Amino acid sequence: MGAYIVRRLLLMIPTLLAIMVINFVIIQIAPGGPVEQVISQLTGVGSDITERVTRTGTSETLTSTRSDGNRSKYRGAQGLDPDFIKALEKQFGFDQPLHHRFITMMKNYLVFDFGESFFRDRKVVDLVLDKMPVSISLGIWTTLLAYLISIPLGIAKAVRDGSRFDVWSSIVVIVGMAIPAFLFAVFLLVFFAGGSYLDWFPLAGLTSENWDTLSWWGQITDYLWHITLPVIAMTIGGFATLAMLTKNSFLDQINQQYVLTARAKGLSQSRVLYGHVFRNAMLIVIAGFPGAFVGILFTGSLLIEIIFSLDGLGLLGFEAAFKRDYPVMFGALFFFSLLGLVMNLIGDLTYTVVDPRIDFEGREV
């Protein structure tokens, strides 16, 4: 097992490098970069971006016009002094060749230097750490709740396949799969968060404003009070898909020859189900855990964060992509790519816990 772990860790290096190279090239050549973002906001005198540009000492060129008649490579830059454009390029690092910028970025990442946001005047690490509690809370609780509901439900549906319980529970599952999480979130807000009906839960935020003054028990209660509706909204779609996956996996194993043999030997239903079927059927469920967790942690929570006014990593990444804040974009990409690779390794190692017969030592990566 030790050799397999080492091989997987070494394989992460070229995999992560390939992910960063592909995304770096695509994002860098896409139109609407940070230079164009600044240019498009120059008419908003006093804006945050304009103030940052002013501090670079190039504000006197903002209203200068070009007389040479040449076109700028940046959209909307006609009429601006070329020296000002060059100053912007230097400020954002675009005065260097593409490969040089990438090599410099990766060297900094090796020492965990993710740079500073272009438009927030804060380090990327500080921004990520500030948003992490929200996304971690959503990811852990949603994944935990989805698995706690889906696995017992899927097993019960497989054992009672074709029964009234299976039919009615399938209707619930289908409804859960059909309703998008964000739509269910709006429904929860309207009915339970001070909309037209009940006012049982807070409308926004992860904690109350007086959270620091509460006792430790009050802080836990307040936190759970705020996180209830977002977690329920995110769990709906996840639990439905996972429940059907669990049912189908168990049905496939129940019909195998070794199960018929075990029953013929007189083993009880629970002994056959949990002693033989469980570890084989759970392999496919475990295989989807890393991707599910990372997806919930980052992309899956974006709309939920917006609806419930939760300032997490999903919203941070979306805003960075919208504003072309490259340090935040690439820092988040590096972090989540690395997290995804590590979670895949953990998923493989979990296989051996469920089924000790699996041996990765003889497997070629």
CSV table of C-alpha atoms in Angstrom, one decimal:
chain,number,residue,atom,x,y,z
A,1,MET,CA,0.0,0.0,0.0
A,2,GLY,CA,2.9,2.4,0.8
A,3,ALA,CA,4.3,2.0,-2.7
A,4,TYR,CA,0.9,2.7,-4.3
A,5,ILE,CA,0.4,5.8,-2.2
A,6,VAL,CA,3.9,7.1,-3.3
A,7,ARG,CA,3.1,6.4,-6.9
A,8,ARG,CA,-0.2,8.3,-6.7
A,9,LEU,CA,1.4,11.2,-5.0
A,10,LEU,CA,4.0,11.4,-7.7
A,11,LEU,CA,1.4,11.2,-10.4
A,12,MET,CA,-0.4,14.2,-8.8
A,13,ILE,CA,2.5,16.5,-9.9
A,14,PRO,CA,2.2,16.1,-13.7
A,15,THR,CA,-1.6,15.9,-13.4
A,16,LEU,CA,-1.8,19.2,-11.5
A,17,LEU,CA,0.7,20.8,-13.8
A,18,ALA,CA,-1.4,19.8,-16.9
A,19,ILE,CA,-4.5,21.2,-15.3
A,20,MET,CA,-2.8,24.5,-14.6
A,21,VAL,CA,-1.2,24.8,-18.0
A,22,ILE,CA,-4.4,24.2,-19.9
A,23,ASN,CA,-6.5,26.6,-17.9
A,24,PHE,CA,-3.8,29.2,-17.8
A,25,VAL,CA,-3.5,29.3,-21.6
A,26,ILE,CA,-7.3,29.3,-22.1
A,27,ILE,CA,-7.9,32.1,-19.5
A,28,GLN,CA,-5.0,34.3,-20.6
A,29,ILE,CA,-6.0,34.3,-24.3
A,30,ALA,CA,-9.7,34.9,-23.6
A,31,PRO,CA,-10.9,38.4,-24.2
A,32,GLY,CA,-11.9,40.7,-21.3
A,33,GLY,CA,-8.8,40.5,-19.1
A,34,PRO,CA,-8.0,42.7,-16.2
A,35,VAL,CA,-6.6,45.4,-18.4
A,36,GLU,CA,-9.8,45.7,-20.3
A,37,GLN,CA,-11.7,45.5,-17.0
A,38,VAL,CA,-9.9,48.7,-15.8
A,39,ILE,CA,-10.3,50.4,-19.2
A,40,SER,CA,-14.1,49.7,-19.1
A,41,GLN,CA,-14.4,51.4,-15.7
A,42,LEU,CA,-12.3,54.5,-16.3
A,43,THR,CA,-15.4,56.6,-16.7
A,44,GLY,CA,-16.4,55.7,-13.1
A,45,VAL,CA,-14.2,58.3,-11.4
A,46,GLY,CA,-13.5,57.4,-7.8
A,47,SER,CA,-14.1,53.7,-8.3
A,48,ASP,CA,-12.0,51.2,-6.4
A,49,ILE,CA,-10.2,50.1,-9.6
A,50,THR,CA,-9.5,53.7,-10.7
A,51,GLU,CA,-8.2,54.6,-7.3
A,52,ARG,CA,-5.7,51.7,-7.5
A,53,VAL,CA,-4.6,52.8,-10.9
A,54,THR,CA,-4.2,56.3,-9.6
A,55,ARG,CA,-1.9,55.1,-6.9
A,56,THR,CA,0.5,53.7,-9.5
A,57,GLY,CA,1.3,57.2,-10.6
A,58,THR,CA,-0.3,57.0,-14.0
A,59,SER,CA,-3.4,59.0,-13.4
A,60,GLU,CA,-2.2,61.9,-15.5
A,61,THR,CA,-2.5,59.8,-18.6
A,62,LEU,CA,-6.1,58.8,-18.1
A,63,THR,CA,-7.5,61.6,-20.3
A,64,SER,CA,-4.6,61.8,-22.8
A,65,THR,CA,-5.5,61.0,-26.4
A,66,ARG,CA,-3.5,59.3,-29.0
A,67,SER,CA,-2.6,61.1,-32.2
A,68,ASP,CA,-0.8,58.4,-34.1
A,69,GLY,CA,-4.0,56.8,-35.3
A,70,ASN,CA,-2.9,53.2,-34.3
A,71,ARG,CA,-5.4,50.8,-32.9
A,72,SER,CA,-4.9,49.3,-29.4
A,73,LYS,CA,-5.1,45.6,-28.9
A,74,TYR,CA,-7.5,46.2,-26.0
A,75,ARG,CA,-11.1,46.8,-26.7
A,76,GLY,CA,-12.2,50.3,-25.7
A,77,ALA,CA,-8.7,51.6,-25.4
A,78,GLN,CA,-8.9,54.0,-28.3
A,79,GLY,CA,-8.1,57.5,-27.2
A,80,LEU,CA,-6.0,56.5,-24.2
A,81,ASP,CA,-2.3,57.2,-24.0
A,82,PRO,CA,-0.1,54.2,-24.9
A,83,ASP,CA,2.1,54.9,-21.9
A,84,PHE,CA,-0.9,54.4,-19.6
A,85,ILE,CA,-1.7,51.1,-21.3
A,86,LYS,CA,1.8,49.9,-20.8
A,87,ALA,CA,1.7,50.9,-17.2
A,88,LEU,CA,-1.5,48.9,-16.8
A,89,GLU,CA,0.2,45.9,-18.4
A,90,LYS,CA,3.1,46.2,-16.1
A,91,GLN,CA,0.9,46.5,-13.1
A,92,PHE,CA,-0.9,43.2,-13.9
A,93,GLY,CA,2.3,41.5,-15.1
A,94,PHE,CA,1.3,41.4,-18.8
A,95,ASP,CA,4.5,43.0,-19.8
A,96,GLN,CA,6.1,39.6,-19.5
A,97,PRO,CA,5.7,36.7,-22.0
A,98,LEU,CA,3.0,34.1,-21.4
A,99,HIS,CA,5.4,31.3,-20.4
A,100,HIS,CA,7.4,33.5,-18.1
A,101,ARG,CA,4.2,34.5,-16.2
A,102,PHE,CA,3.2,30.9,-15.8
A,103,ILE,CA,6.6,29.7,-14.6
A,104,THR,CA,6.7,32.6,-12.1
A,105,MET,CA,3.2,31.7,-10.9
A,106,MET,CA,4.1,28.1,-10.3
A,107,LYS,CA,7.3,28.9,-8.5
A,108,ASN,CA,5.4,31.1,-6.1
A,109,TYR,CA,2.8,28.3,-5.6
A,110,LEU,CA,5.5,25.9,-4.6
A,111,VAL,CA,6.2,28.2,-1.5
A,112,PHE,CA,2.5,28.8,-1.0
A,113,ASP,CA,2.6,32.3,-2.3
A,114,PHE,CA,-0.6,32.8,-4.2
A,115,GLY,CA,-0.2,36.5,-4.7
A,116,GLU,CA,-2.6,39.4,-4.2
A,117,SER,CA,-6.0,40.0,-5.7
A,118,PHE,CA,-6.0,42.5,-8.5
A,119,PHE,CA,-9.1,44.3,-7.3
A,120,ARG,CA,-9.5,43.6,-3.6
A,121,ASP,CA,-6.2,44.8,-2.1
A,122,ARG,CA,-5.9,41.5,-0.2
A,123,LYS,CA,-3.8,38.4,-0.4
A,124,VAL,CA,-5.5,35.4,-2.1
A,125,VAL,CA,-4.8,33.1,0.9
A,126,ASP,CA,-6.5,35.5,3.2
A,127,LEU,CA,-9.6,35.7,0.9
A,128,VAL,CA,-9.8,31.9,0.7
A,129,LEU,CA,-9.4,31.5,4.4
A,130,ASP,CA,-12.2,34.0,5.1
A,131,LYS,CA,-14.6,32.2,2.7
A,132,MET,CA,-13.6,28.7,3.8
A,133,PRO,CA,-15.9,28.3,6.9
A,134,VAL,CA,-19.0,28.8,4.8
A,135,SER,CA,-18.1,26.4,2.0
A,136,ILE,CA,-16.7,23.8,4.5
A,137,SER,CA,-19.9,24.0,6.5
A,138,LEU,CA,-22.1,23.5,3.4
A,139,GLY,CA,-19.9,20.8,2.0
A,140,ILE,CA,-19.5,18.6,5.1
A,141,TRP,CA,-23.0,18.9,6.4
A,142,THR,CA,-24.6,18.3,2.9
A,143,THR,CA,-22.4,15.4,2.1
A,144,LEU,CA,-22.9,13.8,5.5
A,145,LEU,CA,-26.6,14.3,5.4
A,146,ALA,CA,-26.9,13.0,1.9
A,147,TYR,CA,-25.1,9.8,2.7
A,148,LEU,CA,-26.9,9.2,5.9
A,149,ILE,CA,-30.2,9.4,4.1
A,150,SER,CA,-29.3,7.8,0.8
A,151,ILE,CA,-27.5,4.7,1.9
A,152,PRO,CA,-30.2,3.3,4.3
A,153,LEU,CA,-32.9,4.4,1.9
A,154,GLY,CA,-31.2,2.8,-1.1
A,155,ILE,CA,-30.7,-0.5,0.8
A,156,ALA,CA,-34.3,-0.5,2.0
A,157,LYS,CA,-35.5,0.1,-1.6
A,158,ALA,CA,-33.3,-2.7,-2.9
A,159,VAL,CA,-34.5,-5.2,-0.3
A,160,ARG,CA,-38.1,-4.3,-0.9
A,161,ASP,CA,-37.9,-3.9,-4.7
A,162,GLY,CA,-41.3,-3.6,-6.3
A,163,SER,CA,-43.1,-3.1,-3.0
A,164,ARG,CA,-45.4,-0.2,-2.1
A,165,PHE,CA,-42.6,1.3,-0.1
A,166,ASP,CA,-40.3,1.2,-3.2
A,167,VAL,CA,-42.9,2.8,-5.4
A,168,TRP,CA,-43.8,5.7,-3.0
A,169,SER,CA,-40.1,6.3,-2.1
A,170,SER,CA,-39.3,6.4,-5.8
A,171,ILE,CA,-41.8,9.1,-6.3
A,172,VAL,CA,-40.1,11.2,-3.6
A,173,VAL,CA,-36.7,10.5,-5.1
A,174,ILE,CA,-37.9,11.5,-8.6
A,175,VAL,CA,-39.3,14.7,-7.3
A,176,GLY,CA,-36.0,15.4,-5.5
A,177,MET,CA,-34.1,14.9,-8.7
A,178,ALA,CA,-36.5,17.0,-10.8
A,179,ILE,CA,-36.5,20.1,-8.5
A,180,PRO,CA,-33.2,22.1,-8.8
A,181,ALA,CA,-31.6,22.9,-5.5
A,182,PHE,CA,-31.8,26.7,-6.0
A,183,LEU,CA,-35.6,26.5,-6.7
A,184,PHE,CA,-36.1,24.5,-3.5
A,185,ALA,CA,-34.0,27.1,-1.7
A,186,VAL,CA,-36.3,29.8,-2.8
A,187,PHE,CA,-39.3,27.7,-1.7
A,188,LEU,CA,-37.7,27.3,1.8
A,189,LEU,CA,-37.0,31.0,2.1
A,190,VAL,CA,-40.6,31.9,1.2
A,191,PHE,CA,-42.2,29.5,3.6
A,192,PHE,CA,-39.8,29.3,6.5
A,193,ALA,CA,-37.6,32.4,6.5
A,194,GLY,CA,-39.9,35.4,6.9
A,195,GLY,CA,-41.6,35.3,3.5
A,196,SER,CA,-45.3,35.0,3.2
A,197,TYR,CA,-45.7,32.3,5.8
A,198,LEU,CA,-43.5,31.2,8.7
A,199,ASP,CA,-40.5,33.1,10.2
A,200,TRP,CA,-38.7,30.2,11.8
A,201,PHE,CA,-35.2,30.6,10.3
A,202,PRO,CA,-32.9,33.5,9.5
A,203,LEU,CA,-33.0,35.0,6.0
A,204,ALA,CA,-29.2,35.3,5.4
A,205,GLY,CA,-25.7,34.8,6.9
A,206,LEU,CA,-23.9,31.9,8.6
A,207,THR,CA,-24.2,33.4,12.1
A,208,SER,CA,-26.0,36.2,13.9
A,209,GLU,CA,-24.5,39.6,14.5
A,210,ASN,CA,-24.2,39.0,18.2
A,211,TRP,CA,-22.6,35.5,17.7
A,212,ASP,CA,-19.4,36.5,19.5
A,213,THR,CA,-21.3,37.5,22.7
A,214,LEU,CA,-23.2,34.2,22.9
A,215,SER,CA,-22.2,31.2,25.1
A,216,TRP,CA,-20.6,28.2,23.5
A,217,TRP,CA,-23.9,26.4,23.4
A,218,GLY,CA,-25.6,29.5,22.1
A,219,GLN,CA,-23.0,29.7,19.3
A,220,ILE,CA,-23.6,26.1,18.3
A,221,THR,CA,-27.3,26.6,18.3
A,222,ASP,CA,-27.1,29.8,16.3
A,223,TYR,CA,-24.8,28.2,13.7
A,224,LEU,CA,-27.1,25.2,13.2
A,225,TRP,CA,-30.1,27.6,13.0
A,226,HIS,CA,-28.5,29.5,10.1
A,227,ILE,CA,-27.1,26.5,8.2
A,228,THR,CA,-30.3,24.4,8.3
A,229,LEU,CA,-32.1,25.8,5.2
A,230,PRO,CA,-29.1,26.0,2.9
A,231,VAL,CA,-28.0,22.4,3.8
A,232,ILE,CA,-31.6,21.0,3.3
A,233,ALA,CA,-31.7,22.8,-0.1
A,234,MET,CA,-28.4,21.3,-1.2
A,235,THR,CA,-29.2,17.8,0.1
A,236,ILE,CA,-32.3,17.3,-2.0
A,237,GLY,CA,-30.7,16.7,-5.3
A,238,GLY,CA,-27.7,14.9,-3.9
A,239,PHE,CA,-29.6,12.4,-1.8
A,240,ALA,CA,-32.0,11.5,-4.6
A,241,THR,CA,-29.2,10.6,-7.1
A,242,LEU,CA,-27.2,8.8,-4.5
A,243,ALA,CA,-30.2,6.8,-3.2
A,244,MET,CA,-30.9,5.4,-6.7
A,245,LEU,CA,-27.3,4.6,-7.2
A,246,THR,CA,-27.2,2.7,-3.9
A,247,LYS,CA,-30.4,0.8,-4.7
A,248,ASN,CA,-29.2,-0.2,-8.2
A,249,SER,CA,-25.8,-1.3,-6.8
A,250,PHE,CA,-27.4,-3.5,-4.1
A,251,LEU,CA,-29.9,-5.0,-6.6
A,252,ASP,CA,-27.0,-5.9,-8.9
A,253,GLN,CA,-25.2,-7.7,-6.0
A,254,ILE,CA,-28.3,-9.4,-4.6
A,255,ASN,CA,-28.8,-11.2,-7.9
A,256,GLN,CA,-25.3,-12.5,-8.0
A,257,GLN,CA,-24.6,-16.3,-7.6
A,258,TYR,CA,-22.7,-15.9,-4.3
A,259,VAL,CA,-25.8,-14.4,-2.7
A,260,LEU,CA,-27.9,-17.4,-3.7
A,261,THR,CA,-25.3,-19.7,-2.4
A,262,ALA,CA,-25.1,-17.9,1.0
A,263,ARG,CA,-28.9,-18.1,1.3
A,264,ALA,CA,-28.9,-21.8,0.4
A,265,LYS,CA,-26.5,-22.3,3.3
A,266,GLY,CA,-29.1,-21.0,5.7
A,267,LEU,CA,-27.6,-17.6,6.4
A,268,SER,CA,-30.0,-14.9,7.7
A,269,GLN,CA,-31.1,-12.0,5.5
A,270,SER,CA,-29.1,-9.5,7.6
A,271,ARG,CA,-26.0,-11.7,7.5
A,272,VAL,CA,-26.2,-12.0,3.7
A,273,LEU,CA,-26.9,-8.3,3.2
A,274,TYR,CA,-24.4,-6.8,5.5
A,275,GLY,CA,-21.8,-9.6,5.7
A,276,HIS,CA,-21.5,-10.2,1.9
A,277,VAL,CA,-23.5,-7.8,-0.2
A,278,PHE,CA,-22.7,-4.5,1.6
A,279,ARG,CA,-18.9,-4.3,1.0
A,280,ASN,CA,-19.3,-5.1,-2.7
A,281,ALA,CA,-22.3,-2.9,-3.4
A,282,MET,CA,-20.7,0.1,-1.5
A,283,LEU,CA,-17.7,0.3,-3.7
A,284,ILE,CA,-19.4,2.2,-6.5
A,285,VAL,CA,-21.0,4.5,-3.9
A,286,ILE,CA,-17.6,5.3,-2.3
A,287,ALA,CA,-16.1,5.9,-5.8
A,288,GLY,CA,-18.4,8.9,-6.2
A,289,PHE,CA,-17.7,10.5,-2.8
A,290,PRO,CA,-14.6,12.6,-3.7
A,291,GLY,CA,-16.2,14.2,-6.7
A,292,ALA,CA,-19.4,14.8,-4.8
A,293,PHE,CA,-17.7,16.4,-1.9
A,294,VAL,CA,-15.5,18.7,-4.1
A,295,GLY,CA,-18.4,19.6,-6.3
A,296,ILE,CA,-20.6,20.5,-3.3
A,297,LEU,CA,-17.7,22.4,-1.8
A,298,PHE,CA,-17.1,24.7,-4.7
A,299,THR,CA,-19.4,24.7,-7.7
A,300,GLY,CA,-22.5,23.2,-6.2
A,301,SER,CA,-22.9,25.8,-3.6
A,302,LEU,CA,-22.8,28.9,-5.8
A,303,LEU,CA,-26.5,29.6,-6.3
A,304,ILE,CA,-27.2,28.6,-2.7
A,305,GLU,CA,-24.6,31.1,-1.4
A,306,ILE,CA,-26.2,33.8,-3.5
A,307,ILE,CA,-29.8,33.0,-2.4
A,308,PHE,CA,-28.9,32.8,1.3
A,309,SER,CA,-26.4,35.6,1.2
A,310,LEU,CA,-23.5,33.3,2.2
A,311,ASP,CA,-20.1,34.6,1.3
A,312,GLY,CA,-18.3,31.4,0.4
A,313,LEU,CA,-15.7,30.0,-2.0
A,314,GLY,CA,-18.3,29.4,-4.8
A,315,LEU,CA,-19.3,33.1,-4.8
A,316,LEU,CA,-15.6,34.2,-4.5
A,317,GLY,CA,-14.7,32.1,-7.6
A,318,PHE,CA,-17.6,33.3,-9.6
A,319,GLU,CA,-16.8,37.0,-8.8
A,320,ALA,CA,-13.1,36.4,-9.6
A,321,ALA,CA,-14.0,34.9,-13.0
A,322,PHE,CA,-16.5,37.7,-13.7
A,323,LYS,CA,-13.9,40.4,-12.9
A,324,ARG,CA,-11.0,38.5,-14.4
A,325,ASP,CA,-9.2,38.5,-11.1
A,326,TYR,CA,-6.5,36.1,-12.2
A,327,PRO,CA,-4.6,35.6,-8.9
A,328,VAL,CA,-7.9,34.5,-7.2
A,329,MET,CA,-9.0,32.4,-10.2
A,330,PHE,CA,-5.7,30.5,-10.5
A,331,GLY,CA,-5.2,30.2,-6.7
A,332,ALA,CA,-8.7,28.7,-6.3
A,333,LEU,CA,-8.1,26.5,-9.3
A,334,PHE,CA,-4.8,25.2,-7.9
A,335,PHE,CA,-6.4,24.6,-4.4
A,336,PHE,CA,-9.4,22.7,-5.6
A,337,SER,CA,-7.5,20.7,-8.2
A,338,LEU,CA,-5.1,19.6,-5.5
A,339,LEU,CA,-8.0,18.9,-3.1
A,340,GLY,CA,-9.8,16.8,-5.8
A,341,LEU,CA,-6.6,14.7,-6.5
A,342,VAL,CA,-6.2,14.1,-2.7
A,343,MET,CA,-9.8,13.2,-2.3
A,344,ASN,CA,-9.5,10.7,-5.2
A,345,LEU,CA,-6.6,9.1,-3.4
A,346,ILE,CA,-8.6,9.0,-0.1
A,347,GLY,CA,-11.5,7.4,-2.0
A,348,ASP,CA,-9.2,4.6,-3.3
A,349,LEU,CA,-7.8,4.0,0.1
A,350,THR,CA,-11.4,3.8,1.5
A,351,TYR,CA,-11.9,0.8,-0.9
A,352,THR,CA,-9.5,-1.2,1.2
A,353,VAL,CA,-11.5,-0.4,4.4
A,354,VAL,CA,-14.8,-1.5,2.9
A,355,ASP,CA,-13.3,-4.6,1.2
A,356,PRO,CA,-9.8,-5.6,2.5
A,357,ARG,CA,-9.5,-8.1,-0.4
A,358,ILE,CA,-8.6,-5.1,-2.7
A,359,ASP,CA,-4.9,-4.8,-3.1
A,360,PHE,CA,-3.5,-1.7,-4.8
A,361,GLU,CA,0.1,-2.8,-4.5
A,362,GLY,CA,0.0,-5.0,-7.6
A,363,ARG,CA,-1.9,-2.4,-9.6
A,364,GLU,CA,-0.1,-0.2,-12.1
A,365,VAL,CA,-1.1,3.5,-11.9
